[in-house]
Short mmCIF file of C-alpha atoms in Angstrom, two decimals:
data_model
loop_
_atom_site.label_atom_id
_atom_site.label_comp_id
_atom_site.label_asym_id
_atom_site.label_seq_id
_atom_site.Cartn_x
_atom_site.Cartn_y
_atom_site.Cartn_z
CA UNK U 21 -16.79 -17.96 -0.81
CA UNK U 22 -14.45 -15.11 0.93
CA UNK U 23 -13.32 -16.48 3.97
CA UNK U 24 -14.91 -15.31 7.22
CA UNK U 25 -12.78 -13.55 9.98
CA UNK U 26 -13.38 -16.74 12.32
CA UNK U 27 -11.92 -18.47 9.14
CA UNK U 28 -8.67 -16.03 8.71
CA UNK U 29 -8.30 -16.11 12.78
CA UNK U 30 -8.22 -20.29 11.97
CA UNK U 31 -5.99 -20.22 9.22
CA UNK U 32 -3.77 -17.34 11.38
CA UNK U 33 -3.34 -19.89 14.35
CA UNK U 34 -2.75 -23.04 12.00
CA UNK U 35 -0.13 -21.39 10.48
CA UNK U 36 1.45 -19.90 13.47
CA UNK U 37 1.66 -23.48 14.50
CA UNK U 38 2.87 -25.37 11.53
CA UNK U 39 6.02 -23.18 10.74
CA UNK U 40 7.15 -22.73 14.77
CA UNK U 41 10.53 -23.97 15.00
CA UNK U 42 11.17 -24.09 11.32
CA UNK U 43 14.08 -21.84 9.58
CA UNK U 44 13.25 -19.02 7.47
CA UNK U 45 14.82 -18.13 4.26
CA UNK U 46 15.55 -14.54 3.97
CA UNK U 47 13.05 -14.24 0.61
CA UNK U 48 10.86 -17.43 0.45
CA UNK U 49 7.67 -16.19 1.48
CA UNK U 50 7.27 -18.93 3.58
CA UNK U 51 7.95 -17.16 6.54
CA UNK U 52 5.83 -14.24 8.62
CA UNK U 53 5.61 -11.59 5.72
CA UNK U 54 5.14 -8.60 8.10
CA UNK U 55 8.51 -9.53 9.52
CA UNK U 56 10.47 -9.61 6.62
CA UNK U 57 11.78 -6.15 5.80
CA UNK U 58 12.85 -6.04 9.65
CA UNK U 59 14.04 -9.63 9.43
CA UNK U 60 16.30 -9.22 6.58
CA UNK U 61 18.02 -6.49 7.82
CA UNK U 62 18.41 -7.81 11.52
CA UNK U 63 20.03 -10.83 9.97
CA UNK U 64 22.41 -8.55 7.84
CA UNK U 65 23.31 -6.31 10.22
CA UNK U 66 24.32 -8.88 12.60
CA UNK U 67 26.04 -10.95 10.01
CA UNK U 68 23.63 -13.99 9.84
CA UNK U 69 23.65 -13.23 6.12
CA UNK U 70 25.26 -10.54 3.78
CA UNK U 71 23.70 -8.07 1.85
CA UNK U 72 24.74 -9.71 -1.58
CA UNK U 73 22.83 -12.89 -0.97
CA UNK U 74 19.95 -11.01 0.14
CA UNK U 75 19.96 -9.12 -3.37
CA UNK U 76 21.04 -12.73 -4.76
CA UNK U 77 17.97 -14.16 -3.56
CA UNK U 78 15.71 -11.29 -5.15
CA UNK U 79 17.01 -11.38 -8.48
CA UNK U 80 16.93 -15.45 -8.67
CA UNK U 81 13.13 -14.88 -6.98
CA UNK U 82 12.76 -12.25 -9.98
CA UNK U 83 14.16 -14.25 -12.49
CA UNK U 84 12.09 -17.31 -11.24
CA UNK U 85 8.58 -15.60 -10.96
CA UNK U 86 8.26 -12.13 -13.31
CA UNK U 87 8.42 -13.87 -16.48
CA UNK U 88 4.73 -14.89 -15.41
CA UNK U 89 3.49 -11.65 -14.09
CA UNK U 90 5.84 -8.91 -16.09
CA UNK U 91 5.95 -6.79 -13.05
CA UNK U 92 9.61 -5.43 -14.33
CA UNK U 93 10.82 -3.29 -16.67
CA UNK U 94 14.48 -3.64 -16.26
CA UNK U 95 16.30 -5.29 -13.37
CA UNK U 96 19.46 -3.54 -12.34
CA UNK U 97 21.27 -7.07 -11.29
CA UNK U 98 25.00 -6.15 -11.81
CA UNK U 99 24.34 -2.47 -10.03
CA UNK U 100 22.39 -4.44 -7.31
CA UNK U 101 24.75 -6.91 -6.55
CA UNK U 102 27.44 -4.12 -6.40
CA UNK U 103 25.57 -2.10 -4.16
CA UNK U 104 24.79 -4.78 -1.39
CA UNK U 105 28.81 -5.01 -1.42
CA UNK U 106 28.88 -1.76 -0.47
CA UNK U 107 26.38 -2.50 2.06
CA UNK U 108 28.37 -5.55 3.76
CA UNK U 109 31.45 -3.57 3.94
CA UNK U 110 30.11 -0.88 6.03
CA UNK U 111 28.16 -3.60 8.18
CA UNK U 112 31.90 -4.82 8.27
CA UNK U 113 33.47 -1.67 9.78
CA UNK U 114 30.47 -1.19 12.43
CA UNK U 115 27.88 0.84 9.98
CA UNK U 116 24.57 0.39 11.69
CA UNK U 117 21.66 0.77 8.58
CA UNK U 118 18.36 0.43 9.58
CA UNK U 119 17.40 -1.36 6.48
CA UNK U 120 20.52 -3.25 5.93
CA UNK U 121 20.40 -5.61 2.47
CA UNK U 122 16.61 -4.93 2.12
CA UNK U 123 15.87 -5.58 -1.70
CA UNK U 124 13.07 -2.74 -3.00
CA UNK U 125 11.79 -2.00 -6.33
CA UNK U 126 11.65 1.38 -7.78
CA UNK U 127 8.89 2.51 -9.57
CA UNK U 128 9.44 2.82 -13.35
CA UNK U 129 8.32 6.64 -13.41
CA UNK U 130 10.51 7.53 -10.50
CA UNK U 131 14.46 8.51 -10.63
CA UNK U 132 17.13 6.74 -9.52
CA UNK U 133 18.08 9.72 -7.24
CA UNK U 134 14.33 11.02 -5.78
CA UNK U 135 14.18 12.15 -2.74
CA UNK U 136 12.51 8.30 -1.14
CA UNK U 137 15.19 6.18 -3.38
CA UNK U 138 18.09 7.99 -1.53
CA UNK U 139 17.12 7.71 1.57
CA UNK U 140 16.08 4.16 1.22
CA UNK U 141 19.71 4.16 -0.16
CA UNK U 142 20.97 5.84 2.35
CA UNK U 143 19.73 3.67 4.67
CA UNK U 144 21.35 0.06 3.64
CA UNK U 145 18.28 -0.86 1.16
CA UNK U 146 19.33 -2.21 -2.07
CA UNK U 147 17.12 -0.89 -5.19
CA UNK U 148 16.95 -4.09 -7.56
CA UNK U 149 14.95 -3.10 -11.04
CA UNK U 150 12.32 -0.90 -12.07
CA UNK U 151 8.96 -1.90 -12.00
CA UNK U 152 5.89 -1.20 -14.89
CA UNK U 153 3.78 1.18 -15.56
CA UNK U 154 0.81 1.84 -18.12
CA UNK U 155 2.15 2.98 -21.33
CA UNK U 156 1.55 5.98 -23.19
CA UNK U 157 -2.32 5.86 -24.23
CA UNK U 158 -3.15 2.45 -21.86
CA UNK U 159 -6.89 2.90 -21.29
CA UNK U 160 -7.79 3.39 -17.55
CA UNK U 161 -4.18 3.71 -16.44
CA UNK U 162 -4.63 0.65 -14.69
CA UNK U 163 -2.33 -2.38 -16.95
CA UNK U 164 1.23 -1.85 -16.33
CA UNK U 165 3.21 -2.29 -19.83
CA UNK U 166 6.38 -3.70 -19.96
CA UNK U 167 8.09 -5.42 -23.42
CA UNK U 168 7.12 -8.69 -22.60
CA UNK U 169 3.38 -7.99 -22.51
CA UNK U 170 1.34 -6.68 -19.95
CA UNK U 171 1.70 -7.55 -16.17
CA UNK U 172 -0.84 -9.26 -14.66
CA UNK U 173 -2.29 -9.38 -11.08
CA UNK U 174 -1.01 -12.36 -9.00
CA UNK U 175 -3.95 -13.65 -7.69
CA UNK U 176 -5.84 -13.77 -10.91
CA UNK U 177 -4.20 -13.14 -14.42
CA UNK U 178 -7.27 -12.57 -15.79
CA UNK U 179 -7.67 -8.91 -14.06
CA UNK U 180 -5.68 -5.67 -13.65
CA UNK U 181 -2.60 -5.21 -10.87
CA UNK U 182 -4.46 -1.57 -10.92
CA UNK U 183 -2.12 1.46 -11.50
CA UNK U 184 -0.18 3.01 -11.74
CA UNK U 185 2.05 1.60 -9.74
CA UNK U 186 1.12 -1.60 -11.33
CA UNK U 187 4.14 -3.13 -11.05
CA UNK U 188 5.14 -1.81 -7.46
CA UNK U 189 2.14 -4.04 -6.24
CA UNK U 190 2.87 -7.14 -8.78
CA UNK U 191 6.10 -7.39 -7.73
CA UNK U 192 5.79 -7.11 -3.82
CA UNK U 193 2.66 -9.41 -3.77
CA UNK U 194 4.29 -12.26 -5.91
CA UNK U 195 6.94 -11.83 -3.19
CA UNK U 196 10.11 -10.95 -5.64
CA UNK U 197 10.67 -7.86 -3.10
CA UNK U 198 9.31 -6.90 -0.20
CA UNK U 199 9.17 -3.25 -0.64
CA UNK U 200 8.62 -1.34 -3.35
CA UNK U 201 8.16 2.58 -4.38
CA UNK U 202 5.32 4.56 -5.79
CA UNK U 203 3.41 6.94 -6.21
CA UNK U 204 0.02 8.52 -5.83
CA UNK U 205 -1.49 11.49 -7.53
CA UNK U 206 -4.91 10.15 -6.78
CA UNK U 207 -5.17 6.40 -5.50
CA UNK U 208 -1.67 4.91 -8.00
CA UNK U 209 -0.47 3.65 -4.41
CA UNK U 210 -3.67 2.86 -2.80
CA UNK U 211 -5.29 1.01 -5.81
CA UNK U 212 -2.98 -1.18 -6.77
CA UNK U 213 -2.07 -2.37 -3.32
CA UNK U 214 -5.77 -3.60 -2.63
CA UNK U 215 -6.18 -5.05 -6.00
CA UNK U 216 -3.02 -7.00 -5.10
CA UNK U 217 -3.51 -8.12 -1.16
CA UNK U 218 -0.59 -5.48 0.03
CA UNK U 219 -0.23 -2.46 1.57
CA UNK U 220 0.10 0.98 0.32
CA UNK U 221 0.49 4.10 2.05
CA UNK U 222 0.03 8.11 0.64
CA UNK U 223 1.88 10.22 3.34
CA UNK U 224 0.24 13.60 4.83
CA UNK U 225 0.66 16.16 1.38
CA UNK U 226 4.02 17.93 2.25
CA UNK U 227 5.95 15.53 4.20
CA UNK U 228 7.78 14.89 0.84
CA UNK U 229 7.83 17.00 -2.02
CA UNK U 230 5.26 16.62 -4.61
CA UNK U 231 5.97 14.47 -7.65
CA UNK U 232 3.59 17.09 -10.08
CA UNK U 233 3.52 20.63 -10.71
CA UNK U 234 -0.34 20.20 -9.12
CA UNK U 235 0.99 19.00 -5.51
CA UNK U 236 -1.15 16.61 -5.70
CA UNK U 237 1.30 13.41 -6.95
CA UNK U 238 2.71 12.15 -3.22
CA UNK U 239 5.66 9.62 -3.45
CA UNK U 240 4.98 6.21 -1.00
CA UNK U 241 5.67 2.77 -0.43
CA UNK U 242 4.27 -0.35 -1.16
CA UNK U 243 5.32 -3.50 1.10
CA UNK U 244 3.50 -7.05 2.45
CA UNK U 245 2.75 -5.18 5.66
CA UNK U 246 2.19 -2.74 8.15
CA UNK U 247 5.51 -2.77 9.77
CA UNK U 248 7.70 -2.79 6.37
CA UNK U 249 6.00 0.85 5.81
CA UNK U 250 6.16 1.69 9.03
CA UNK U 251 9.94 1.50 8.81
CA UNK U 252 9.82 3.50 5.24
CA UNK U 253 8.58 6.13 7.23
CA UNK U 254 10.88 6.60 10.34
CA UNK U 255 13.63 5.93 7.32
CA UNK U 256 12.19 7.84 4.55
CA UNK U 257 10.24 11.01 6.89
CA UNK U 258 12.52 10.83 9.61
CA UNK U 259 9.61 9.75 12.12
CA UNK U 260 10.27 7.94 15.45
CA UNK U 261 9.26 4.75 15.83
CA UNK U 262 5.58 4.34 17.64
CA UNK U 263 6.12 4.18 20.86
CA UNK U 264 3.28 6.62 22.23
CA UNK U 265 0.02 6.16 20.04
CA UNK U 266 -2.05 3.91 21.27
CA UNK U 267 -5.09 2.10 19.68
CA UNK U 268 -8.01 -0.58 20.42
CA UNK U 269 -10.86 -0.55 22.67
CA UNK U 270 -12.39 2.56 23.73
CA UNK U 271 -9.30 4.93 22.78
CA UNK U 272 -10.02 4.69 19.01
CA UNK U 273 -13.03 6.03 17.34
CA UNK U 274 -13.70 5.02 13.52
CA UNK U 275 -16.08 6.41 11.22
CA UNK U 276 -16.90 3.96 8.93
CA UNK U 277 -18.55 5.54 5.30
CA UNK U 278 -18.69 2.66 2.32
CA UNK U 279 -19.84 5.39 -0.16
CA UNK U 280 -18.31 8.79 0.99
CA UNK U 281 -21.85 9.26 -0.28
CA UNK U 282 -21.08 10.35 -4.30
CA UNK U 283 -19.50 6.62 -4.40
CA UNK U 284 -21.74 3.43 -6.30
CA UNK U 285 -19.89 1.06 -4.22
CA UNK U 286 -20.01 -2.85 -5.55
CA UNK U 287 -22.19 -4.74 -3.39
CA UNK U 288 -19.12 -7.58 -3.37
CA UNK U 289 -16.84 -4.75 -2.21
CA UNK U 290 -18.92 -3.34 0.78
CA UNK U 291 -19.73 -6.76 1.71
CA UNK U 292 -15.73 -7.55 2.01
CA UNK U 293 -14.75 -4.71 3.40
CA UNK U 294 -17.55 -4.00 5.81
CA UNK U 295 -17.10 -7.24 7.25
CA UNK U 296 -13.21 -6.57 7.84
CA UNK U 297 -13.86 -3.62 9.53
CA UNK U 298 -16.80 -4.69 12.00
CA UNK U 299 -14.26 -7.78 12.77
CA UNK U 300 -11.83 -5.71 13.73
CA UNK U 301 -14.42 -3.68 15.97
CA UNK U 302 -15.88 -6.18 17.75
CA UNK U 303 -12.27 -8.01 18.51
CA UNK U 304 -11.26 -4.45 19.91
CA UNK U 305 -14.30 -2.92 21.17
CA UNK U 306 -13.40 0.04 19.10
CA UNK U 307 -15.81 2.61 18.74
CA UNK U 308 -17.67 2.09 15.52
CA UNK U 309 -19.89 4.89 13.53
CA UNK U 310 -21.73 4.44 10.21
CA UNK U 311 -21.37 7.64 8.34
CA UNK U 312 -22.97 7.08 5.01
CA UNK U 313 -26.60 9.08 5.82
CA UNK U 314 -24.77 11.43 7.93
CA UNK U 315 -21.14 12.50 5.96
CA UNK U 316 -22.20 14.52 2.77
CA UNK U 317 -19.11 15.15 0.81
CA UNK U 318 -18.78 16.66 -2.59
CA UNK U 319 -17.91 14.13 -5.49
CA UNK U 320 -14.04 15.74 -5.98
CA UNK U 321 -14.03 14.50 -9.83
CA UNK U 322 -14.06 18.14 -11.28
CA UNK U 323 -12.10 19.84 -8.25
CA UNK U 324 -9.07 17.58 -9.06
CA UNK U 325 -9.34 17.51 -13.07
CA UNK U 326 -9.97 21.33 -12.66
CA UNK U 327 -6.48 21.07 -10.01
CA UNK U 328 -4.32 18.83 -12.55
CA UNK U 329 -4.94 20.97 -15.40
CA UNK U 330 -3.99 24.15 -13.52
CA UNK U 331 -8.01 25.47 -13.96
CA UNK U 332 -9.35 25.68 -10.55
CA UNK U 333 -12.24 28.37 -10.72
CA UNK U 334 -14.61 29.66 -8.05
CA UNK U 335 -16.43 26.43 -7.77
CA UNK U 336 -13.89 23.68 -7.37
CA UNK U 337 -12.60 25.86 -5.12
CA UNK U 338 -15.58 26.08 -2.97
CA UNK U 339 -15.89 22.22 -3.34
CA UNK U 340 -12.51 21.88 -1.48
CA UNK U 341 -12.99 23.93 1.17
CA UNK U 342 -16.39 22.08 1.76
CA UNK U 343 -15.01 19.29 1.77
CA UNK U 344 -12.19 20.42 3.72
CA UNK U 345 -14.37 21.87 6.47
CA UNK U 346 -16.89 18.69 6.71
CA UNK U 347 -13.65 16.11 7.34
CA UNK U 348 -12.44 18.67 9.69
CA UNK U 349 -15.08 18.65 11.40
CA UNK U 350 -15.49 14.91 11.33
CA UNK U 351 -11.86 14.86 12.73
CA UNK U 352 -12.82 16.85 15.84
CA UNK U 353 -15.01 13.98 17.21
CA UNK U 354 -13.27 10.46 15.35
CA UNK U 355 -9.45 9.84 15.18
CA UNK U 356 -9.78 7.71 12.04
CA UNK U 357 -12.33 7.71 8.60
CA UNK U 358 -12.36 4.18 7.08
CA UNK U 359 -13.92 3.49 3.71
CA UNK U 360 -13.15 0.81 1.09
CA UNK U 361 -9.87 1.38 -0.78
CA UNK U 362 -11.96 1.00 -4.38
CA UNK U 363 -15.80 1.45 -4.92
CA UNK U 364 -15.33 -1.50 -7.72
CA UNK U 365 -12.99 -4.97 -8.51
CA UNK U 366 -10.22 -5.28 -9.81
CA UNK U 367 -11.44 -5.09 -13.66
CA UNK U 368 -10.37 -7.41 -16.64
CA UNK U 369 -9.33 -5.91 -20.19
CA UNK U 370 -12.49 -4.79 -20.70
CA UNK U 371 -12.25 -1.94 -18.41
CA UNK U 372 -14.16 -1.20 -15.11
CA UNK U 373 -17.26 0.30 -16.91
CA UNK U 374 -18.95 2.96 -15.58
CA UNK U 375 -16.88 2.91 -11.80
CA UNK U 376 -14.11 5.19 -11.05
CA UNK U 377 -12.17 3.38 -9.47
CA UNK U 378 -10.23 6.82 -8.15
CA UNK U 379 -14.15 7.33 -6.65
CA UNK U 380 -12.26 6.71 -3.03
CA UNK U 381 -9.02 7.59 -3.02
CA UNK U 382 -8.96 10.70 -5.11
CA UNK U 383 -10.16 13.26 -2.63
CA UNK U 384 -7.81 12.62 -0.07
CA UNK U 385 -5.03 13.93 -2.63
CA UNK U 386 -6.95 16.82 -2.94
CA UNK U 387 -7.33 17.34 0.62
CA UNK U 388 -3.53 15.94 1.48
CA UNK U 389 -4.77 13.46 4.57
CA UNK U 390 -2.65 10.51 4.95
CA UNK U 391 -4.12 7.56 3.90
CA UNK U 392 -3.51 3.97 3.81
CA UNK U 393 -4.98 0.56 1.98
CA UNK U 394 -4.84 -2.97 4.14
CA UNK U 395 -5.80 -6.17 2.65
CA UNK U 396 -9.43 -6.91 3.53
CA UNK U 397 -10.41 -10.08 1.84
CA UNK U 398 -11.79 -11.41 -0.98
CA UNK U 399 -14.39 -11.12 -3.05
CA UNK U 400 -16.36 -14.64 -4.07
CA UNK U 401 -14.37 -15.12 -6.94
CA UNK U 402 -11.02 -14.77 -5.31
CA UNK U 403 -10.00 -11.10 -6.12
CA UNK U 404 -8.64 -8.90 -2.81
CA UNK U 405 -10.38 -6.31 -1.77
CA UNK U 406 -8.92 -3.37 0.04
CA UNK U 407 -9.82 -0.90 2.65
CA UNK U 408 -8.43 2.44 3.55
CA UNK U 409 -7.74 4.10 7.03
CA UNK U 410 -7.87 7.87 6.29
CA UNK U 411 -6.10 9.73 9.80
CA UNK U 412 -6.02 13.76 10.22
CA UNK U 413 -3.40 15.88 8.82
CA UNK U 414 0.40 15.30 10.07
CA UNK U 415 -1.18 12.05 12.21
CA UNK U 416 0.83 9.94 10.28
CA UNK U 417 1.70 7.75 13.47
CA UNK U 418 -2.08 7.19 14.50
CA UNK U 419 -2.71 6.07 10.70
CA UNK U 420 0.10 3.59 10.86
CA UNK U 421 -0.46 2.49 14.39
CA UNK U 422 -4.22 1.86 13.84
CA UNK U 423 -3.26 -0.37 10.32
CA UNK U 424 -1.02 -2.68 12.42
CA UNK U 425 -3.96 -3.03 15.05
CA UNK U 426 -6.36 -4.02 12.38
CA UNK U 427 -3.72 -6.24 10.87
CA UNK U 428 -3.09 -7.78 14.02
CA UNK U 429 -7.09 -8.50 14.80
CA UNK U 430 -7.84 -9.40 11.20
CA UNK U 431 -4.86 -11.43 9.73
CA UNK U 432 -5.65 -12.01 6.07
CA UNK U 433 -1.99 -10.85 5.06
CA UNK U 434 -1.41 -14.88 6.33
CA UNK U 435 -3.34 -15.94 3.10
CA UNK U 436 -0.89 -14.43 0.83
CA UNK U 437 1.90 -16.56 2.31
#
């Protein structure tokens, strides 16, 4: 059975106790995962450890784990290791990087020099290897391909990492990094990161230049927690850190929708993700609506087929703007929509049948919200399940604020430790 929230809040507290007092390695994973991006480059900067064993203990964490889950394509472990020199030496002369020695992944699609890789460069992190995706004609666009075979999800080999940025979510979830880039055109961030237990965030539409000649393609991160994409974001968008948002309690209103009403949702899903969501209400005393009789969107399937393949006609047009108008609308009376990241599993090589499991995430590309999946649970027979915190345009700082709260009150990112 999925464990309850009095069960995670149980395991949260045992835990908490059990490693107090005890050193942490700068990659083990045995640690407090939502510390670790911030961790390792604390310890760097301030010369606790250097940037090359922090790479050092990637690639051996690489070498160690990906032959089993073929998350990697290459890994760059000469460049790396040359790199974090760099790093060290600057530390040396007084260089202050906010993400000092951090080891990240790079997405397999993605350039070495895109816009998020440089500034993550830029910023002290270290990019390591390049991570899978599907290969030309892989059904679903959901296994991530590498040489070696096809990478599997950590938590169950038997079912997809999703995609695809299959191997973005692999890879940070088997703990070989702890950050990893993506991208998301219309749920390859979002997916992946739910089917895997991590989190995966699609910025506000313009904040970064679009990956696709559609706009709709939005480059992201994937990391173990809120506060490792938090930092991608004051490093990556140039945002300040939080400091006036505040959630919890009364201050917050969430609209909760299971469906978005053209959604089948699976009845494992919605029970997982439903119950993560009235945990965290009832721990905060957030203000909770159920929207699914009362918010009547438009399924977006043609709009954004019609959108990729530059052949948006009257219709899909009118679609968006409905759909536009009605979570405008919704906006103007609830700071935050919250649905489940996927309306299905994750799905084994036979496919996910009749589900779209874009059914979710897609419209919000359309739309260009900022959205966000957090680790919910799991279903019965131990696969995550993911929900997604949907904020109004350019509220980037409310979304991520409001995903550490619920993180905070419902603490299953401990049972990936």
């Amino acid at each position: 059975m999925s464990p309850s929230p009095e069960r995670l809040g149980a395991v949260y507290a045992q835990r908490d106790g059990e490693n107090a007092g005890k050193p942490r390695d700068v990659m083990s994973g045995n640690g407090y995962p939502e510390r670790h991006i911030r961790e390792i480059s604390d310890r760097v900067s301030e010369a606790q450890v250097t940037a090359v064993e922090a790479a050092e203990e990637a690639l051996e964490a690489i070498r160690r784990i990906d032959p089993e889950i073929r998350a990697f394509r290459s890994v760059w472990a000469e460049e790396a290791l040359q790199r974090a020199s760099r790093v060290d030496e600057a530390v040396g002369r007084g260089g202050r990087l906010p993400m000092a020695g951090v080891p990240f992944a790079v997405k397999g699609t993605e350039r070495i020099d895109s816009v998020q890789v440089r500034r993550l460069v830029a910023a002290g992190a270290v990019p390591v290897g390049a991570t899978s995706v599907p290969g030309p004609g892989t059904e679903w666009k959901t296994w991530g391909m590498t040489d070696r075979g096809r990478t599997v999800n950590p938590w169950r080999r038997d079912v997809t990492p999703g995609g695809s940025s299959a191997g973005a979510a692999a890879a940070v979830a088997a703990g070989m990094v702890p950050l990893a880039t993506a991208s998301d055109g219309a749920g390859s961030t979002r997916i992946p990161a739910a089917w895997c237990g991590v989190v995966g965030y699609k910025p506000t539409t313009g904040l970064l230049a679009s990956r696709d000649r559609s706009g709709l393609a939005i480059s992201g991160p994937i990391a173990r927690s809120v506060a490792g994409i938090e930092l991608y974001r004051q490093v990556v968008l140039g945002a300040q850190p939080q400091s006036a948002v505040t959630v919890g309690g009364a201050q917050l209103r969430v609209a909760w929708s299971a469906t978005l009403e053209f959604n089948q949702v699976d009845p494992e899903v919605a029970r997982v993700a439903g119950q993560a969501v009235r945990a965290w209400s009832s721990r905060t005393g957030l203000s909770l609506e159920d929207l699914d009789t009362a918010l009547v969107l438009t399924d977006p399937a043609a709009s954004w087929f019609a959108k990729r393949g530059g052949q948006e006609g009257d219709t899909t047009r009118e679609d968006d703007a409905r759909n536009r108008t009605l979570l405008n609308e919704l906006f103007d009376s609830v700071d935050l929509l919250i649905t489940p990241t996927t309306p299905n599993l994750a799905h084994g090589p036979d496919g996910p049948g009749k589900a779209m499991s874009v059914g979710v995430t897609w419209l919000f590309n359309l739309t260009g919200h900022p959205a966000l999946s957090l680790p919910a649970g799991f279903s019965d027979d131990g696969r995550p399940v993911g929900v997604q915190l949907v904020a109004p345009h350019r509220h980037d700082d409310l979304l991520l604020a409001a995903a550490a709260d619920f993180e905070n009150f419902v603490p299953w990112m401990y049972l990936t430790l």
